[in-house]
PDB file of C-alpha atoms and ligand atoms in Angstrom:
ATOM      1  CA  MET A   1      18.450   4.624  -3.017  1.00  0.00           C
ATOM      2  CA  ALA A   2      15.070   3.888  -4.491  1.00  0.00           C
ATOM      3  CA  GLY A   3      14.203   2.076  -1.231  1.00  0.00           C
ATOM      4  CA  GLN A   4      15.142   5.186   0.765  1.00  0.00           C
ATOM      5  CA  ARG A   5      12.972   7.319  -1.476  1.00  0.00           C
ATOM      6  CA  ARG A   6      10.007   4.940  -1.114  1.00  0.00           C
ATOM      7  CA  LYS A   7      10.414   5.044   2.695  1.00  0.00           C
ATOM      8  CA  LYS A   8      10.510   8.831   2.705  1.00  0.00           C
ATOM      9  CA  ASP A   9       7.452   9.032   0.433  1.00  0.00           C
ATOM     10  CA  ARG A  10       5.525   6.771   2.814  1.00  0.00           C
ATOM     11  CA  GLN A  11       6.526   8.904   5.863  1.00  0.00           C
ATOM     12  CA  ASP A  12       5.412  11.911   4.016  1.00  0.00           C
ATOM     13  CA  TYR A  13       2.247  10.146   2.994  1.00  0.00           C
ATOM     14  CA  TYR A  14       1.067   9.853   6.630  1.00  0.00           C
ATOM     15  CA  TYR A  15       2.309  13.357   7.447  1.00  0.00           C
ATOM     16  CA  TRP A  16       0.296  14.838   4.639  1.00  0.00           C
ATOM     17  CA  GLU A  17      -2.715  12.574   5.222  1.00  0.00           C
ATOM     18  CA  ALA A  18      -2.800  13.845   8.879  1.00  0.00           C
ATOM     19  CA  LYS A  19      -2.705  17.406   7.660  1.00  0.00           C
ATOM     20  CA  LYS A  20      -5.459  16.716   5.108  1.00  0.00           C
ATOM     21  CA  LYS A  21      -7.742  14.965   7.615  1.00  0.00           C
ATOM     22  CA  GLY A  22      -7.105  17.441  10.419  1.00  0.00           C
ATOM     23  CA  TYR A  23      -5.295  15.078  12.720  1.00  0.00           C
ATOM     24  CA  ARG A  24      -2.708  16.613  15.025  1.00  0.00           C
ATOM     25  CA  SER A  25      -0.222  13.803  14.459  1.00  0.00           C
ATOM     26  CA  ARG A  26       0.639  11.146  11.963  1.00  0.00           C
ATOM     27  CA  ALA A  27       0.386   8.789  14.986  1.00  0.00           C
ATOM     28  CA  ALA A  28      -3.422   8.952  14.514  1.00  0.00           C
ATOM     29  CA  PHE A  29      -3.049   6.481  11.662  1.00  0.00           C
ATOM     30  CA  LYS A  30      -1.253   3.951  13.862  1.00  0.00           C
ATOM     31  CA  LEU A  31      -4.235   3.841  16.170  1.00  0.00           C
ATOM     32  CA  LEU A  32      -6.719   3.750  13.285  1.00  0.00           C
ATOM     33  CA  GLN A  33      -4.837   0.767  11.798  1.00  0.00           C
ATOM     34  CA  MET A  34      -4.520  -1.058  15.128  1.00  0.00           C
ATOM     35  CA  ASN A  35      -8.174  -0.495  15.898  1.00  0.00           C
ATOM     36  CA  LYS A  36      -9.198  -1.795  12.483  1.00  0.00           C
ATOM     37  CA  THR A  37      -7.099  -4.991  12.987  1.00  0.00           C
ATOM     38  CA  PHE A  38      -7.775  -5.655  16.694  1.00  0.00           C
ATOM     39  CA  LYS A  39     -11.159  -3.985  17.414  1.00  0.00           C
ATOM     40  CA  LEU A  40      -9.934  -2.243  20.549  1.00  0.00           C
ATOM     41  CA  ILE A  41     -12.338   0.648  20.932  1.00  0.00           C
ATOM     42  CA  LYS A  42     -16.089   0.832  20.347  1.00  0.00           C
ATOM     43  CA  LYS A  43     -18.699   3.580  20.403  1.00  0.00           C
ATOM     44  CA  LYS A  44     -19.621   4.708  23.966  1.00  0.00           C
ATOM     45  CA  ASN A  45     -16.477   3.139  25.461  1.00  0.00           C
ATOM     46  CA  ARG A  46     -14.630   5.030  28.175  1.00  0.00           C
ATOM     47  CA  VAL A  47     -11.013   5.322  27.020  1.00  0.00           C
ATOM     48  CA  LEU A  48      -7.954   6.532  28.901  1.00  0.00           C
ATOM     49  CA  ASP A  49      -5.289   7.964  26.534  1.00  0.00           C
ATOM     50  CA  LEU A  50      -1.874   8.202  28.231  1.00  0.00           C
ATOM     51  CA  GLY A  51       0.924  10.384  26.755  1.00  0.00           C
ATOM     52  CA  ALA A  52      -1.799  11.937  24.620  1.00  0.00           C
ATOM     53  CA  SER A  53      -0.378  15.272  23.438  1.00  0.00           C
ATOM     54  CA  PRO A  54      -0.638  16.721  20.800  1.00  0.00           C
ATOM     55  CA  GLY A  55      -3.865  14.712  20.578  1.00  0.00           C
ATOM     56  CA  GLY A  56      -4.011  12.630  17.407  1.00  0.00           C
ATOM     57  CA  TRP A  57      -5.035   9.446  19.244  1.00  0.00           C
ATOM     58  CA  SER A  58      -7.613  11.362  21.359  1.00  0.00           C
ATOM     59  CA  GLN A  59      -9.117  12.788  18.158  1.00  0.00           C
ATOM     60  CA  VAL A  60      -9.434   9.262  16.647  1.00  0.00           C
ATOM     61  CA  VAL A  61     -11.068   7.877  19.838  1.00  0.00           C
ATOM     62  CA  ALA A  62     -13.447  10.844  20.111  1.00  0.00           C
ATOM     63  CA  GLU A  63     -14.431  10.337  16.462  1.00  0.00           C
ATOM     64  CA  LEU A  64     -15.195   6.691  17.230  1.00  0.00           C
ATOM     65  CA  GLY A  65     -17.863   8.010  19.605  1.00  0.00           C
ATOM     66  CA  ALA A  66     -16.023   7.038  22.787  1.00  0.00           C
ATOM     67  CA  GLU A  67     -15.554   9.139  25.923  1.00  0.00           C
ATOM     68  CA  VAL A  68     -11.928  10.163  26.311  1.00  0.00           C
ATOM     69  CA  VAL A  69      -9.797  11.031  29.328  1.00  0.00           C
ATOM     70  CA  ALA A  70      -6.363  12.174  28.021  1.00  0.00           C
ATOM     71  CA  VAL A  71      -3.246  12.573  30.140  1.00  0.00           C
ATOM     72  CA  ASP A  72       0.085  14.191  29.306  1.00  0.00           C
ATOM     73  CA  ILE A  73       3.015  15.675  31.175  1.00  0.00           C
ATOM     74  CA  ASN A  74       2.849  18.481  28.568  1.00  0.00           C
ATOM     75  CA  PRO A  75      -0.131  20.686  27.740  1.00  0.00           C
ATOM     76  CA  MET A  76      -2.652  19.759  25.045  1.00  0.00           C
ATOM     77  CA  GLN A  77      -5.024  21.975  23.127  1.00  0.00           C
ATOM     78  CA  SER A  78      -8.649  21.106  23.852  1.00  0.00           C
ATOM     79  CA  ILE A  79     -10.605  18.639  21.762  1.00  0.00           C
ATOM     80  CA  ASP A  80     -14.423  18.341  21.916  1.00  0.00           C
ATOM     81  CA  GLY A  81     -15.479  15.433  24.048  1.00  0.00           C
ATOM     82  CA  VAL A  82     -12.010  14.930  25.612  1.00  0.00           C
ATOM     83  CA  ILE A  83     -11.185  15.624  29.229  1.00  0.00           C
ATOM     84  CA  PHE A  84      -7.545  16.554  29.555  1.00  0.00           C
ATOM     85  CA  LEU A  85      -5.472  15.998  32.749  1.00  0.00           C
ATOM     86  CA  ARG A  86      -1.950  17.355  32.996  1.00  0.00           C
ATOM     87  CA  GLY A  87       0.230  14.847  34.811  1.00  0.00           C
ATOM     88  CA  ASP A  88       3.200  12.466  34.827  1.00  0.00           C
ATOM     89  CA  ILE A  89       2.027   8.870  34.393  1.00  0.00           C
ATOM     90  CA  THR A  90       4.851   7.603  36.614  1.00  0.00           C
ATOM     91  CA  GLN A  91       3.415   9.485  39.584  1.00  0.00           C
ATOM     92  CA  ASP A  92       0.795   8.207  42.017  1.00  0.00           C
ATOM     93  CA  GLU A  93      -1.014  11.541  42.103  1.00  0.00           C
ATOM     94  CA  THR A  94      -1.730  11.183  38.379  1.00  0.00           C
ATOM     95  CA  LEU A  95      -3.410   7.822  38.992  1.00  0.00           C
ATOM     96  CA  GLU A  96      -5.527   9.491  41.672  1.00  0.00           C
ATOM     97  CA  LYS A  97      -6.564  12.251  39.232  1.00  0.00           C
ATOM     98  CA  ILE A  98      -7.542   9.621  36.607  1.00  0.00           C
ATOM     99  CA  LYS A  99      -9.603   7.665  39.120  1.00  0.00           C
ATOM    100  CA  ALA A 100     -11.342  10.861  40.255  1.00  0.00           C
ATOM    101  CA  VAL A 101     -12.692  11.336  36.722  1.00  0.00           C
ATOM    102  CA  LEU A 102     -13.811   7.716  36.127  1.00  0.00           C
ATOM    103  CA  SER A 103     -13.195   4.704  38.263  1.00  0.00           C
ATOM    104  CA  GLU A 104     -13.216   2.215  35.374  1.00  0.00           C
ATOM    105  CA  TYR A 105     -12.222   2.356  31.659  1.00  0.00           C
ATOM    106  CA  ASP A 106     -13.019   0.019  28.759  1.00  0.00           C
ATOM    107  CA  ALA A 107      -9.616   0.661  27.206  1.00  0.00           C
ATOM    108  CA  VAL A 108      -6.281   2.178  28.243  1.00  0.00           C
ATOM    109  CA  ILE A 109      -4.046   3.260  25.340  1.00  0.00           C
ATOM    110  CA  CYS A 110      -0.530   4.700  25.721  1.00  0.00           C
ATOM    111  CA  ASP A 111       1.677   6.205  23.077  1.00  0.00           C
ATOM    112  CA  ALA A 112       3.980   7.957  25.592  1.00  0.00           C
ATOM    113  CA  SER A 113       7.606   8.421  24.471  1.00  0.00           C
ATOM    114  CA  PRO A 114      10.512   9.478  26.567  1.00  0.00           C
ATOM    115  CA  LYS A 115      12.703  12.387  25.536  1.00  0.00           C
ATOM    116  CA  ILE A 116      14.990  10.682  22.997  1.00  0.00           C
ATOM    117  CA  THR A 117      18.669  10.657  23.935  1.00  0.00           C
ATOM    118  CA  GLY A 118      19.857   8.915  20.751  1.00  0.00           C
ATOM    119  CA  ASN A 119      21.349   6.069  22.786  1.00  0.00           C
ATOM    120  CA  TRP A 120      19.312   3.011  21.750  1.00  0.00           C
ATOM    121  CA  THR A 121      19.648   1.187  25.102  1.00  0.00           C
ATOM    122  CA  VAL A 122      18.903   4.208  27.212  1.00  0.00           C
ATOM    123  CA  ASP A 123      15.891   5.157  25.075  1.00  0.00           C
ATOM    124  CA  HIS A 124      14.691   1.542  25.274  1.00  0.00           C
ATOM    125  CA  LEU A 125      14.937   1.451  29.058  1.00  0.00           C
ATOM    126  CA  LEU A 126      13.198   4.818  29.442  1.00  0.00           C
ATOM    127  CA  SER A 127      10.400   3.631  27.243  1.00  0.00           C
ATOM    128  CA  VAL A 128      10.110   0.404  29.255  1.00  0.00           C
ATOM    129  CA  ASP A 129       9.659   2.527  32.401  1.00  0.00           C
ATOM    130  CA  LEU A 130       6.796   4.441  30.738  1.00  0.00           C
ATOM    131  CA  ALA A 131       5.199   1.240  29.477  1.00  0.00           C
ATOM    132  CA  ARG A 132       5.311  -0.248  32.958  1.00  0.00           C
ATOM    133  CA  ALA A 133       3.818   2.963  34.410  1.00  0.00           C
ATOM    134  CA  ALA A 134       0.956   2.750  31.890  1.00  0.00           C
ATOM    135  CA  PHE A 135       0.450  -0.903  32.741  1.00  0.00           C
ATOM    136  CA  ARG A 136       0.303  -0.094  36.397  1.00  0.00           C
ATOM    137  CA  ILE A 137      -2.397   2.483  35.775  1.00  0.00           C
ATOM    138  CA  ALA A 138      -4.256   0.019  33.581  1.00  0.00           C
ATOM    139  CA  ARG A 139      -4.168  -2.634  36.307  1.00  0.00           C
ATOM    140  CA  HIS A 140      -5.943  -0.158  38.589  1.00  0.00           C
ATOM    141  CA  VAL A 141      -8.596   1.256  36.266  1.00  0.00           C
ATOM    142  CA  LEU A 142      -9.163  -1.248  33.404  1.00  0.00           C
ATOM    143  CA  LYS A 143     -12.506  -3.040  33.702  1.00  0.00           C
ATOM    144  CA  PRO A 144     -12.403  -6.837  33.426  1.00  0.00           C
ATOM    145  CA  GLY A 145     -12.524  -7.737  29.709  1.00  0.00           C
ATOM    146  CA  GLY A 146     -10.989  -4.309  28.830  1.00  0.00           C
ATOM    147  CA  ASN A 147      -8.260  -3.641  26.259  1.00  0.00           C
ATOM    148  CA  PHE A 148      -4.745  -2.257  26.594  1.00  0.00           C
ATOM    149  CA  VAL A 149      -2.310  -0.834  23.998  1.00  0.00           C
ATOM    150  CA  VAL A 150       1.115   0.459  24.886  1.00  0.00           C
ATOM    151  CA  LYS A 151       4.145   1.560  22.948  1.00  0.00           C
ATOM    152  CA  VAL A 152       7.598   0.220  23.833  1.00  0.00           C
ATOM    153  CA  PHE A 153      10.911   0.774  22.072  1.00  0.00           C
ATOM    154  CA  GLN A 154      12.447  -2.592  21.276  1.00  0.00           C
ATOM    155  CA  GLY A 155      15.523  -3.794  23.174  1.00  0.00           C
ATOM    156  CA  GLU A 156      16.759  -6.363  25.617  1.00  0.00           C
ATOM    157  CA  GLU A 157      13.927  -5.994  28.151  1.00  0.00           C
ATOM    158  CA  ILE A 158      11.168  -6.553  25.599  1.00  0.00           C
ATOM    159  CA  GLN A 159      10.523 -10.257  26.318  1.00  0.00           C
ATOM    160  CA  LYS A 160      10.523  -9.554  30.068  1.00  0.00           C
ATOM    161  CA  VAL A 161       7.901  -6.812  29.584  1.00  0.00           C
ATOM    162  CA  PHE A 162       5.790  -9.171  27.493  1.00  0.00           C
ATOM    163  CA  ASN A 163       6.038 -11.884  30.189  1.00  0.00           C
ATOM    164  CA  GLU A 164       4.942  -9.330  32.868  1.00  0.00           C
ATOM    165  CA  PHE A 165       1.906  -8.149  30.899  1.00  0.00           C
ATOM    166  CA  LYS A 166       0.738 -11.389  29.290  1.00  0.00           C
ATOM    167  CA  PRO A 167      -0.904 -13.242  32.250  1.00  0.00           C
ATOM    168  CA  TYR A 168      -3.371 -10.355  32.498  1.00  0.00           C
ATOM    169  CA  PHE A 169      -4.839 -10.710  29.063  1.00  0.00           C
ATOM    170  CA  HIS A 170      -6.822 -13.315  27.163  1.00  0.00           C
ATOM    171  CA  PHE A 171      -5.255 -12.148  23.856  1.00  0.00           C
ATOM    172  CA  LYS A 172      -1.765 -10.616  23.723  1.00  0.00           C
ATOM    173  CA  LYS A 173       0.796  -9.827  21.082  1.00  0.00           C
ATOM    174  CA  PHE A 174       3.350  -7.245  19.911  1.00  0.00           C
ATOM    175  CA  HIS A 175       2.381  -5.460  16.751  1.00  0.00           C
ATOM    176  CA  SER A 176       3.936  -2.905  14.417  1.00  0.00           C
ATOM    177  CA  PRO A 177       1.339  -0.871  12.543  1.00  0.00           C
ATOM    178  CA  GLN A 178       2.037  -0.014   8.897  1.00  0.00           C
ATOM    179  CA  ALA A 179       2.075   3.704   9.757  1.00  0.00           C
ATOM    180  CA  SER A 180       5.080   3.171  12.099  1.00  0.00           C
ATOM    181  CA  ARG A 181       8.287   4.242  10.385  1.00  0.00           C
ATOM    182  CA  LYS A 182      10.101   1.101   9.228  1.00  0.00           C
ATOM    183  CA  ARG A 183      13.356   2.084  10.951  1.00  0.00           C
ATOM    184  CA  SER A 184      11.621   2.994  14.199  1.00  0.00           C
ATOM    185  CA  ALA A 185      12.315   0.961  17.336  1.00  0.00           C
ATOM    186  CA  GLU A 186       8.724   1.271  18.409  1.00  0.00           C
ATOM    187  CA  ILE A 187       6.317  -1.637  18.778  1.00  0.00           C
ATOM    188  CA  TYR A 188       2.948  -1.871  20.443  1.00  0.00           C
ATOM    189  CA  PHE A 189       1.866  -4.431  23.033  1.00  0.00           C
ATOM    190  CA  ILE A 190      -1.795  -5.265  22.413  1.00  0.00           C
ATOM    191  CA  GLY A 191      -3.655  -6.906  25.286  1.00  0.00           C
ATOM    192  CA  LYS A 192      -7.361  -7.814  24.978  1.00  0.00           C
ATOM    193  CA  GLY A 193      -9.664  -9.267  27.593  1.00  0.00           C
ATOM    194  CA  PHE A 194      -8.107  -7.947  30.788  1.00  0.00           C
ATOM    195  CA  ARG A 195      -8.356 -10.094  33.874  1.00  0.00           C
ATOM    196  CA  ARG A 196      -7.489  -9.048  37.416  1.00  0.00           C
ATOM    197  CA  LEU A 197      -4.996 -11.374  39.113  1.00  0.00           C
ATOM    198  CA  LYS A 198      -4.963 -12.107  42.800  1.00  0.00           C
ATOM    199  CA  ASN A 199      -2.305 -10.300  44.818  1.00  0.00           C
ATOM    200  CA  ALA A 200      -1.299  -8.277  41.742  1.00  0.00           C
ATOM    201  CA  LEU A 201      -2.029  -4.762  42.985  1.00  0.00           C
ATOM    202  CA  ALA A 202       0.724  -4.390  45.535  1.00  0.00           C
ATOM    203  CA  ARG A 203       1.959  -1.411  43.435  1.00  0.00           C
TER     204      ARG A 203
HETATM  205  C1  SAM B 301       4.557  10.495  20.530  1.00  0.00           C
HETATM  206  S1  SAM B 301       3.781  11.643  21.641  1.00  0.00           S
HETATM  207  C2  SAM B 301       2.127  11.019  21.676  1.00  0.00           C
HETATM  208  C3  SAM B 301       1.403  11.344  20.425  1.00  0.00           C
HETATM  209  C4  SAM B 301      -0.105  11.122  20.536  1.00  0.00           C
HETATM  210  N1  SAM B 301      -0.452   9.677  20.611  1.00  0.00           N
HETATM  211  C5  SAM B 301      -0.787  11.709  19.348  1.00  0.00           C
HETATM  212  O1  SAM B 301      -1.367  10.939  18.555  1.00  0.00           O
HETATM  213  O2  SAM B 301      -0.829  12.940  19.198  1.00  0.00           O
HETATM  214  C6  SAM B 301       4.416  11.131  23.217  1.00  0.00           C
HETATM  215  C7  SAM B 301       3.863  11.931  24.372  1.00  0.00           C
HETATM  216  O3  SAM B 301       4.275  11.276  25.596  1.00  0.00           O
HETATM  217  C8  SAM B 301       4.323  12.265  26.566  1.00  0.00           C
HETATM  218  N2  SAM B 301       4.972  11.781  27.815  1.00  0.00           N
HETATM  219  C9  SAM B 301       6.271  11.427  27.896  1.00  0.00           C
HETATM  220  N3  SAM B 301       6.581  11.059  29.176  1.00  0.00           N
HETATM  221  C10 SAM B 301       5.381  11.207  29.898  1.00  0.00           C
HETATM  222  C11 SAM B 301       5.049  11.006  31.282  1.00  0.00           C
HETATM  223  N4  SAM B 301       5.944  10.578  32.183  1.00  0.00           N
HETATM  224  N5  SAM B 301       3.760  11.223  31.637  1.00  0.00           N
HETATM  225  C12 SAM B 301       2.853  11.682  30.727  1.00  0.00           C
HETATM  226  N6  SAM B 301       3.127  11.913  29.407  1.00  0.00           N
HETATM  227  C13 SAM B 301       4.408  11.661  29.033  1.00  0.00           C
HETATM  228  C14 SAM B 301       5.034  13.390  25.872  1.00  0.00           C
HETATM  229  O4  SAM B 301       4.825  14.640  26.530  1.00  0.00           O
HETATM  230  C15 SAM B 301       4.395  13.355  24.462  1.00  0.00           C
HETATM  231  O5  SAM B 301       3.390  14.258  24.358  1.00  0.00           O
END
């Protein structure tokens, strides 16, 4: 019971902190924590934020002094210094729109979530599809040496996803930031030091 209470307090803590600091989502703290640990984004970087709405991650990246291109299937209210593109990251036309703004990015970050069905396996597989779509975009636009962060809901495909992503990065690991809810299935793949692989861009 006391454990439950502590968990709730912590969730509320990030909710209220977000309100206090003017962030549009408590998710902002996940990126702040990951960036502190892994040094993913620096001043003047060009950053692509996929699944960006309502905009907490984009706010954090803009505050870091980076240039942000944000993409979401849903609308997002404007943020100073952030270019917003409306689009579905699983669609080729969205990749074309992204490339039309900038041909190369220092970091690609993705916090996209599917519409939750409540079925653990279905939600896991939908989230794997989004993570693969983000990775596909990253393979096209990430500059060599660039960084990649993507959310995935844990489940049976997780090791397969890791094996697909890992050859492309010098440093790679799954990480759960403190600001993630403890009961959440979400985990983030962190890839640093992107390298292009031969014959890897067939799709
Ligand atoms: C958890 S929210 C992202 C929160 C954001 N990082 C923040 O800090 O405000 C997940 C987002 O993924 C978006 N999304 C889901 N599927 C998508 C898709 N196929 N293409 C683009 N965005 C998608 C949703 O519309 C939603 O805005």
